[in-house]
Amino acid sequence: MSAPFRILNECASTNDEAKRWAAEGVPHGAWVLARRQTQGRGRLGREWLSGDGNLFLSIILRVEAFVHLTWLPLLVAAATVEALQFEDPNVPFRLKWPNDIWLGNGKLGGVLCESSNGVVVAGIGLNLNEAPLGELMYPAATLREYTGRQYRPDVIAARIAWVLLQKLQTLLDHGPGELRRFYDQHALFSAGTSVEWNGHRGEVLGLGEMSELRVRSMGRVVSLFAEDVRVSSAVG
Ligand code: BTN
């Protein structure tokens, strides 16, 4: 049976709508999509520009605390990529740790997981059809620009929600092995990539047990948990 969903013309943030709806007892897997948001939020307290034509989705996950919970944001990003690959199997989507989706040299989308009252709300923003207007941290990629096709956010949303529930069940039943393999196949920061964060530089080793990014820097192994990491622009 498919999960209930709501499609709104406009709201402040679909994550807030989903939290309100979850408080009314809506089941695991229910989702909220908006055509535009007036106060879309991103990671690290940033704004998420949310004009018409793109996807603004929040999925309600009723998960008890479990040992692999720290993999959840990456799982949501991986589910989003897998759902997009149903539409466009040959597009080279990349996962940018910790939970961004990249295409070419730009950011196609991002994930913001928030939990309250035992419910995780997985928020996903994707530039399906339009480049966001405004000041951006990273150059934006749009899927339409890449493929020349126009996308229906409601169709993509339903697919993401479905794939996410399957992948979540696999994580719960078998742990993060499959997710780790999917990540390795799609990682923007593959092993050996030179990266920089907060004024530091290092070379990527891979993901640790909690989905942290492990990097060799100045002869030491450093674990990064939520930092903003970029491919290093410096040579040498
Ligand atoms: C990021 O890359 O910083 C995460 C962006 C997450 C944006 C989505 S859009 C749907 C949901 N509602 C929000 O307010 N934020 C998330």
PDB file of C-alpha atoms and ligand atoms in Angstrom:
ATOM      1  CA  MET A   1       0.000   0.000   0.000  1.00  0.00           C
ATOM      2  CA  SER A   2       1.406   3.407  -0.885  1.00  0.00           C
ATOM      3  CA  ALA A   3       2.005   5.962   1.860  1.00  0.00           C
ATOM      4  CA  PRO A   4      -0.219   9.058   2.167  1.00  0.00           C
ATOM      5  CA  PHE A   5       1.095  12.276   0.676  1.00  0.00           C
ATOM      6  CA  ARG A   6       0.259  15.985   0.449  1.00  0.00           C
ATOM      7  CA  ILE A   7       1.098  18.362  -2.365  1.00  0.00           C
ATOM      8  CA  LEU A   8       0.985  22.041  -1.373  1.00  0.00           C
ATOM      9  CA  ASN A   9       1.214  25.095  -3.581  1.00  0.00           C
ATOM     10  CA  GLU A  10       3.303  26.975  -1.044  1.00  0.00           C
ATOM     11  CA  CYS A  11       4.550  26.635   2.506  1.00  0.00           C
ATOM     12  CA  ALA A  12       7.364  28.006   4.651  1.00  0.00           C
ATOM     13  CA  SER A  13       9.245  24.684   4.810  1.00  0.00           C
ATOM     14  CA  THR A  14       8.038  21.179   3.968  1.00  0.00           C
ATOM     15  CA  ASN A  15      10.084  19.918   6.934  1.00  0.00           C
ATOM     16  CA  ASP A  16       7.865  21.972   9.256  1.00  0.00           C
ATOM     17  CA  GLU A  17       4.704  20.783   7.493  1.00  0.00           C
ATOM     18  CA  ALA A  18       5.891  17.177   7.813  1.00  0.00           C
ATOM     19  CA  LYS A  19       6.613  17.600  11.533  1.00  0.00           C
ATOM     20  CA  ARG A  20       3.112  18.993  12.103  1.00  0.00           C
ATOM     21  CA  TRP A  21       1.570  16.172  10.097  1.00  0.00           C
ATOM     22  CA  ALA A  22       3.651  13.558  11.912  1.00  0.00           C
ATOM     23  CA  ALA A  23       2.347  14.905  15.242  1.00  0.00           C
ATOM     24  CA  GLU A  24      -1.160  14.005  14.016  1.00  0.00           C
ATOM     25  CA  GLY A  25      -0.043  10.367  13.763  1.00  0.00           C
ATOM     26  CA  VAL A  26       0.495   9.961  10.020  1.00  0.00           C
ATOM     27  CA  PRO A  27       2.292   6.666   9.194  1.00  0.00           C
ATOM     28  CA  HIS A  28       5.921   5.906   8.345  1.00  0.00           C
ATOM     29  CA  GLY A  29       6.737   6.880   4.746  1.00  0.00           C
ATOM     30  CA  ALA A  30       4.154   9.669   4.374  1.00  0.00           C
ATOM     31  CA  TRP A  31       5.478  12.648   2.417  1.00  0.00           C
ATOM     32  CA  VAL A  32       4.838  16.330   1.783  1.00  0.00           C
ATOM     33  CA  LEU A  33       5.769  18.117  -1.423  1.00  0.00           C
ATOM     34  CA  ALA A  34       5.496  21.869  -2.062  1.00  0.00           C
ATOM     35  CA  ARG A  35       5.636  23.752  -5.364  1.00  0.00           C
ATOM     36  CA  ARG A  36       7.566  26.508  -3.613  1.00  0.00           C
ATOM     37  CA  GLN A  37       8.828  27.323  -0.114  1.00  0.00           C
ATOM     38  CA  THR A  38       9.112  30.756   1.431  1.00  0.00           C
ATOM     39  CA  GLN A  39      11.563  29.754   4.174  1.00  0.00           C
ATOM     40  CA  GLY A  40      13.359  26.685   2.874  1.00  0.00           C
ATOM     41  CA  ARG A  41      16.275  25.663   5.112  1.00  0.00           C
ATOM     42  CA  GLY A  42      19.570  24.003   4.289  1.00  0.00           C
ATOM     43  CA  ARG A  43      22.296  22.405   6.333  1.00  0.00           C
ATOM     44  CA  LEU A  44      24.363  24.423   8.820  1.00  0.00           C
ATOM     45  CA  GLY A  45      21.634  27.068   9.183  1.00  0.00           C
ATOM     46  CA  ARG A  46      21.687  28.102   5.532  1.00  0.00           C
ATOM     47  CA  GLU A  47      18.762  29.195   3.397  1.00  0.00           C
ATOM     48  CA  TRP A  48      17.504  26.893   0.620  1.00  0.00           C
ATOM     49  CA  LEU A  49      16.244  28.968  -2.306  1.00  0.00           C
ATOM     50  CA  SER A  50      12.913  27.443  -3.267  1.00  0.00           C
ATOM     51  CA  GLY A  51      11.265  28.953  -6.350  1.00  0.00           C
ATOM     52  CA  ASP A  52       8.824  27.269  -8.758  1.00  0.00           C
ATOM     53  CA  GLY A  53       9.799  24.255 -10.855  1.00  0.00           C
ATOM     54  CA  ASN A  54      11.996  22.335  -8.442  1.00  0.00           C
ATOM     55  CA  LEU A  55      11.430  19.612  -5.873  1.00  0.00           C
ATOM     56  CA  PHE A  56      10.915  20.402  -2.182  1.00  0.00           C
ATOM     57  CA  LEU A  57      10.056  17.188  -0.396  1.00  0.00           C
ATOM     58  CA  SER A  58       9.914  15.901   3.173  1.00  0.00           C
ATOM     59  CA  ILE A  59       9.440  12.258   4.075  1.00  0.00           C
ATOM     60  CA  ILE A  60       8.336  11.119   7.537  1.00  0.00           C
ATOM     61  CA  LEU A  61      10.374   8.233   8.925  1.00  0.00           C
ATOM     62  CA  ARG A  62       9.250   6.532  12.094  1.00  0.00           C
ATOM     63  CA  VAL A  63      12.469   4.879  13.155  1.00  0.00           C
ATOM     64  CA  GLU A  64      13.484   4.016  16.677  1.00  0.00           C
ATOM     65  CA  ALA A  65      17.083   4.876  17.565  1.00  0.00           C
ATOM     66  CA  PHE A  66      19.128   2.150  15.870  1.00  0.00           C
ATOM     67  CA  VAL A  67      22.809   1.414  15.657  1.00  0.00           C
ATOM     68  CA  HIS A  68      23.278   2.732  12.095  1.00  0.00           C
ATOM     69  CA  LEU A  69      21.236   5.935  12.544  1.00  0.00           C
ATOM     70  CA  THR A  70      24.201   8.124  11.586  1.00  0.00           C
ATOM     71  CA  TRP A  71      24.005   6.686   8.036  1.00  0.00           C
ATOM     72  CA  LEU A  72      20.481   8.024   7.521  1.00  0.00           C
ATOM     73  CA  PRO A  73      21.283  11.350   5.788  1.00  0.00           C
ATOM     74  CA  LEU A  74      23.604   9.606   3.326  1.00  0.00           C
ATOM     75  CA  LEU A  75      20.931   6.946   2.806  1.00  0.00           C
ATOM     76  CA  VAL A  76      18.419   9.656   1.855  1.00  0.00           C
ATOM     77  CA  ALA A  77      20.867  11.147  -0.659  1.00  0.00           C
ATOM     78  CA  ALA A  78      21.602   7.684  -2.097  1.00  0.00           C
ATOM     79  CA  ALA A  79      17.872   6.916  -2.395  1.00  0.00           C
ATOM     80  CA  THR A  80      17.416  10.199  -4.243  1.00  0.00           C
ATOM     81  CA  VAL A  81      20.172   9.300  -6.707  1.00  0.00           C
ATOM     82  CA  GLU A  82      18.752   5.814  -7.218  1.00  0.00           C
ATOM     83  CA  ALA A  83      15.287   7.256  -7.856  1.00  0.00           C
ATOM     84  CA  LEU A  84      16.706   9.710 -10.397  1.00  0.00           C
ATOM     85  CA  GLN A  85      18.544   6.859 -12.113  1.00  0.00           C
ATOM     86  CA  PHE A  86      15.163   5.216 -12.869  1.00  0.00           C
ATOM     87  CA  GLU A  87      14.438   8.272 -15.051  1.00  0.00           C
ATOM     88  CA  ASP A  88      17.935   8.816 -16.426  1.00  0.00           C
ATOM     89  CA  PRO A  89      20.165   5.759 -16.003  1.00  0.00           C
ATOM     90  CA  ASN A  90      23.119   7.314 -17.847  1.00  0.00           C
ATOM     91  CA  VAL A  91      23.401  10.602 -16.003  1.00  0.00           C
ATOM     92  CA  PRO A  92      26.584  10.666 -13.859  1.00  0.00           C
ATOM     93  CA  PHE A  93      25.032  11.661 -10.519  1.00  0.00           C
ATOM     94  CA  ARG A  94      27.555  11.986  -7.703  1.00  0.00           C
ATOM     95  CA  LEU A  95      27.185  11.876  -3.918  1.00  0.00           C
ATOM     96  CA  LYS A  96      29.097  14.638  -2.228  1.00  0.00           C
ATOM     97  CA  TRP A  97      29.694  13.693   1.389  1.00  0.00           C
ATOM     98  CA  PRO A  98      27.874  14.041   3.709  1.00  0.00           C
ATOM     99  CA  ASN A  99      24.580  14.223   1.810  1.00  0.00           C
ATOM    100  CA  ASP A 100      24.623  16.371  -1.307  1.00  0.00           C
ATOM    101  CA  ILE A 101      23.871  15.327  -4.852  1.00  0.00           C
ATOM    102  CA  TRP A 102      26.124  16.705  -7.548  1.00  0.00           C
ATOM    103  CA  LEU A 103      26.018  16.733 -11.314  1.00  0.00           C
ATOM    104  CA  GLY A 104      29.012  17.931 -13.303  1.00  0.00           C
ATOM    105  CA  ASN A 105      30.552  20.848 -11.449  1.00  0.00           C
ATOM    106  CA  GLY A 106      27.427  21.903  -9.596  1.00  0.00           C
ATOM    107  CA  LYS A 107      25.137  21.022  -6.749  1.00  0.00           C
ATOM    108  CA  LEU A 108      21.917  19.398  -7.929  1.00  0.00           C
ATOM    109  CA  GLY A 109      20.396  18.854  -4.523  1.00  0.00           C
ATOM    110  CA  GLY A 110      20.783  18.464  -0.795  1.00  0.00           C
ATOM    111  CA  VAL A 111      19.316  16.685   2.199  1.00  0.00           C
ATOM    112  CA  LEU A 112      18.356  18.047   5.605  1.00  0.00           C
ATOM    113  CA  CYS A 113      17.317  15.428   8.179  1.00  0.00           C
ATOM    114  CA  GLU A 114      15.670  16.755  11.330  1.00  0.00           C
ATOM    115  CA  SER A 115      14.280  14.724  14.192  1.00  0.00           C
ATOM    116  CA  SER A 116      11.678  15.608  16.762  1.00  0.00           C
ATOM    117  CA  ASN A 117       9.501  13.502  19.083  1.00  0.00           C
ATOM    118  CA  GLY A 118      10.960  10.217  17.831  1.00  0.00           C
ATOM    119  CA  VAL A 119      10.303  10.995  14.171  1.00  0.00           C
ATOM    120  CA  VAL A 120      12.938  11.760  11.541  1.00  0.00           C
ATOM    121  CA  VAL A 121      11.889  14.150   8.794  1.00  0.00           C
ATOM    122  CA  ALA A 122      14.048  13.703   5.701  1.00  0.00           C
ATOM    123  CA  GLY A 123      13.983  16.928   3.670  1.00  0.00           C
ATOM    124  CA  ILE A 124      15.183  16.850   0.077  1.00  0.00           C
ATOM    125  CA  GLY A 125      15.679  19.777  -2.288  1.00  0.00           C
ATOM    126  CA  LEU A 126      16.473  19.120  -5.967  1.00  0.00           C
ATOM    127  CA  ASN A 127      17.021  21.525  -8.840  1.00  0.00           C
ATOM    128  CA  LEU A 128      15.038  19.513 -11.357  1.00  0.00           C
ATOM    129  CA  ASN A 129      14.060  22.197 -13.829  1.00  0.00           C
ATOM    130  CA  GLU A 130      15.313  25.630 -12.734  1.00  0.00           C
ATOM    131  CA  ALA A 131      18.535  27.119 -11.403  1.00  0.00           C
ATOM    132  CA  PRO A 132      17.797  28.796  -8.051  1.00  0.00           C
ATOM    133  CA  LEU A 133      17.958  32.591  -8.233  1.00  0.00           C
ATOM    134  CA  GLY A 134      20.087  34.263  -5.576  1.00  0.00           C
ATOM    135  CA  GLU A 135      23.421  33.978  -3.872  1.00  0.00           C
ATOM    136  CA  LEU A 136      24.673  30.409  -3.674  1.00  0.00           C
ATOM    137  CA  MET A 137      27.432  28.649  -1.726  1.00  0.00           C
ATOM    138  CA  TYR A 138      28.138  26.369  -4.684  1.00  0.00           C
ATOM    139  CA  PRO A 139      27.372  26.626  -8.401  1.00  0.00           C
ATOM    140  CA  ALA A 140      23.979  25.047  -9.075  1.00  0.00           C
ATOM    141  CA  ALA A 141      23.349  22.219 -11.527  1.00  0.00           C
ATOM    142  CA  THR A 142      19.893  21.508 -12.920  1.00  0.00           C
ATOM    143  CA  LEU A 143      18.789  18.175 -14.324  1.00  0.00           C
ATOM    144  CA  ARG A 144      16.872  19.789 -17.192  1.00  0.00           C
ATOM    145  CA  GLU A 145      19.982  21.621 -18.319  1.00  0.00           C
ATOM    146  CA  TYR A 146      21.832  18.309 -18.463  1.00  0.00           C
ATOM    147  CA  THR A 147      19.211  16.120 -20.190  1.00  0.00           C
ATOM    148  CA  GLY A 148      17.026  18.684 -21.974  1.00  0.00           C
ATOM    149  CA  ARG A 149      13.945  17.111 -20.370  1.00  0.00           C
ATOM    150  CA  GLN A 150      11.287  18.681 -18.149  1.00  0.00           C
ATOM    151  CA  TYR A 151      10.605  16.853 -14.868  1.00  0.00           C
ATOM    152  CA  ARG A 152       7.460  16.460 -12.748  1.00  0.00           C
ATOM    153  CA  PRO A 153       8.381  16.921  -9.068  1.00  0.00           C
ATOM    154  CA  ASP A 154       5.374  14.842  -7.934  1.00  0.00           C
ATOM    155  CA  VAL A 155       6.459  11.819  -9.998  1.00  0.00           C
ATOM    156  CA  ILE A 156      10.051  12.054  -8.773  1.00  0.00           C
ATOM    157  CA  ALA A 157       8.879  12.573  -5.174  1.00  0.00           C
ATOM    158  CA  ALA A 158       6.770   9.400  -5.184  1.00  0.00           C
ATOM    159  CA  ARG A 159       9.730   7.426  -6.519  1.00  0.00           C
ATOM    160  CA  ILE A 160      12.188   8.836  -3.969  1.00  0.00           C
ATOM    161  CA  ALA A 161       9.793   8.009  -1.125  1.00  0.00           C
ATOM    162  CA  TRP A 162       9.411   4.442  -2.384  1.00  0.00           C
ATOM    163  CA  VAL A 163      13.137   3.833  -2.925  1.00  0.00           C
ATOM    164  CA  LEU A 164      13.986   5.371   0.456  1.00  0.00           C
ATOM    165  CA  LEU A 165      11.714   2.956   2.321  1.00  0.00           C
ATOM    166  CA  GLN A 166      13.318  -0.028   0.540  1.00  0.00           C
ATOM    167  CA  LYS A 167      16.847   1.176   1.262  1.00  0.00           C
ATOM    168  CA  LEU A 168      15.974   1.991   4.872  1.00  0.00           C
ATOM    169  CA  GLN A 169      14.683  -1.546   5.383  1.00  0.00           C
ATOM    170  CA  THR A 170      17.936  -2.936   3.966  1.00  0.00           C
ATOM    171  CA  LEU A 171      19.933  -0.711   6.331  1.00  0.00           C
ATOM    172  CA  LEU A 172      17.840  -1.879   9.299  1.00  0.00           C
ATOM    173  CA  ASP A 173      18.044  -5.562   8.337  1.00  0.00           C
ATOM    174  CA  HIS A 174      21.625  -5.831   7.072  1.00  0.00           C
ATOM    175  CA  GLY A 175      23.562  -2.749   8.140  1.00  0.00           C
ATOM    176  CA  PRO A 176      25.350  -0.240   5.921  1.00  0.00           C
ATOM    177  CA  GLY A 177      27.254  -2.613   3.559  1.00  0.00           C
ATOM    178  CA  GLU A 178      25.074  -2.004   0.505  1.00  0.00           C
ATOM    179  CA  LEU A 179      24.910   1.738   1.158  1.00  0.00           C
ATOM    180  CA  ARG A 180      28.678   1.888   1.493  1.00  0.00           C
ATOM    181  CA  ARG A 181      29.065   0.129  -1.881  1.00  0.00           C
ATOM    182  CA  PHE A 182      26.562   2.510  -3.513  1.00  0.00           C
ATOM    183  CA  TYR A 183      28.396   5.471  -2.007  1.00  0.00           C
ATOM    184  CA  ASP A 184      31.782   4.217  -3.235  1.00  0.00           C
ATOM    185  CA  GLN A 185      30.412   3.877  -6.781  1.00  0.00           C
ATOM    186  CA  HIS A 186      29.032   7.430  -6.771  1.00  0.00           C
ATOM    187  CA  ALA A 187      31.391   9.323  -4.459  1.00  0.00           C
ATOM    188  CA  LEU A 188      32.616  12.750  -5.536  1.00  0.00           C
ATOM    189  CA  PHE A 189      35.337  12.355  -2.897  1.00  0.00           C
ATOM    190  CA  SER A 190      36.701   8.983  -3.966  1.00  0.00           C
ATOM    191  CA  ALA A 191      39.708   7.555  -2.128  1.00  0.00           C
ATOM    192  CA  GLY A 192      42.828   9.598  -2.867  1.00  0.00           C
ATOM    193  CA  THR A 193      40.964  12.846  -3.684  1.00  0.00           C
ATOM    194  CA  SER A 194      42.614  15.965  -2.240  1.00  0.00           C
ATOM    195  CA  VAL A 195      40.099  17.922  -0.195  1.00  0.00           C
ATOM    196  CA  GLU A 196      40.000  20.993   2.005  1.00  0.00           C
ATOM    197  CA  TRP A 197      37.791  22.068   4.930  1.00  0.00           C
ATOM    198  CA  ASN A 198      37.962  24.932   7.436  1.00  0.00           C
ATOM    199  CA  GLY A 199      41.447  25.872   6.254  1.00  0.00           C
ATOM    200  CA  HIS A 200      42.807  22.288   6.436  1.00  0.00           C
ATOM    201  CA  ARG A 201      43.819  19.997   3.620  1.00  0.00           C
ATOM    202  CA  GLY A 202      44.074  16.240   3.295  1.00  0.00           C
ATOM    203  CA  GLU A 203      43.593  13.151   1.179  1.00  0.00           C
ATOM    204  CA  VAL A 204      40.385  11.098   1.367  1.00  0.00           C
ATOM    205  CA  LEU A 205      40.646   7.566   2.766  1.00  0.00           C
ATOM    206  CA  GLY A 206      36.939   6.629   2.780  1.00  0.00           C
ATOM    207  CA  LEU A 207      33.991   6.326   5.146  1.00  0.00           C
ATOM    208  CA  GLY A 208      34.285   5.127   8.730  1.00  0.00           C
ATOM    209  CA  GLU A 209      31.903   2.991  10.793  1.00  0.00           C
ATOM    210  CA  MET A 210      29.516   5.887  11.455  1.00  0.00           C
ATOM    211  CA  SER A 211      29.609   7.286   7.899  1.00  0.00           C
ATOM    212  CA  GLU A 212      32.185   9.885   8.909  1.00  0.00           C
ATOM    213  CA  LEU A 213      34.693  10.955   6.248  1.00  0.00           C
ATOM    214  CA  ARG A 214      38.195   9.751   7.057  1.00  0.00           C
ATOM    215  CA  VAL A 215      41.005  11.882   5.710  1.00  0.00           C
ATOM    216  CA  ARG A 216      44.793  11.749   6.027  1.00  0.00           C
ATOM    217  CA  SER A 217      46.074  15.195   6.945  1.00  0.00           C
ATOM    218  CA  MET A 218      49.600  16.149   8.031  1.00  0.00           C
ATOM    219  CA  GLY A 219      50.424  12.466   8.663  1.00  0.00           C
ATOM    220  CA  ARG A 220      47.364  11.861  10.890  1.00  0.00           C
ATOM    221  CA  VAL A 221      43.987  10.268  10.205  1.00  0.00           C
ATOM    222  CA  VAL A 222      41.210  12.776  10.872  1.00  0.00           C
ATOM    223  CA  SER A 223      37.468  11.996  11.056  1.00  0.00           C
ATOM    224  CA  LEU A 224      35.033  14.594   9.730  1.00  0.00           C
ATOM    225  CA  PHE A 225      31.381  14.424  10.792  1.00  0.00           C
ATOM    226  CA  ALA A 226      29.524  17.389   9.298  1.00  0.00           C
ATOM    227  CA  GLU A 227      32.079  19.821   7.922  1.00  0.00           C
ATOM    228  CA  ASP A 228      31.766  21.561   4.597  1.00  0.00           C
ATOM    229  CA  VAL A 229      34.375  19.772   2.472  1.00  0.00           C
ATOM    230  CA  ARG A 230      35.510  20.728  -1.051  1.00  0.00           C
ATOM    231  CA  VAL A 231      37.808  19.223  -3.621  1.00  0.00           C
ATOM    232  CA  SER A 232      41.089  21.016  -3.053  1.00  0.00           C
ATOM    233  CA  SER A 233      41.859  23.771  -5.539  1.00  0.00           C
ATOM    234  CA  ALA A 234      45.527  24.104  -4.474  1.00  0.00           C
ATOM    235  CA  VAL A 235      48.297  22.204  -6.247  1.00  0.00           C
ATOM    236  CA  GLY A 236      51.042  20.391  -4.344  1.00  0.00           C
TER     237      GLY A 236
HETATM  238  C1  BTN B   1      21.414  21.425   2.054  1.00  0.00           C
HETATM  239  O1  BTN B   1      22.016  21.073   1.043  1.00  0.00           O
HETATM  240  O2  BTN B   1      21.875  22.319   2.783  1.00  0.00           O
HETATM  241  C2  BTN B   1      20.118  20.754   2.400  1.00  0.00           C
HETATM  242  C3  BTN B   1      18.952  21.367   1.647  1.00  0.00           C
HETATM  243  C4  BTN B   1      17.609  20.747   2.004  1.00  0.00           C
HETATM  244  C5  BTN B   1      16.469  21.498   1.395  1.00  0.00           C
HETATM  245  C6  BTN B   1      15.148  20.775   1.557  1.00  0.00           C
HETATM  246  S1  BTN B   1      13.877  21.427   0.522  1.00  0.00           S
HETATM  247  C7  BTN B   1      12.699  20.443   1.349  1.00  0.00           C
HETATM  248  C8  BTN B   1      13.038  20.497   2.830  1.00  0.00           C
HETATM  249  N1  BTN B   1      12.459  21.668   3.439  1.00  0.00           N
HETATM  250  C9  BTN B   1      13.378  22.512   3.872  1.00  0.00           C
HETATM  251  O3  BTN B   1      13.153  23.606   4.442  1.00  0.00           O
HETATM  252  N2  BTN B   1      14.608  22.047   3.616  1.00  0.00           N
HETATM  253  C10 BTN B   1      14.554  20.759   2.954  1.00  0.00           C
END
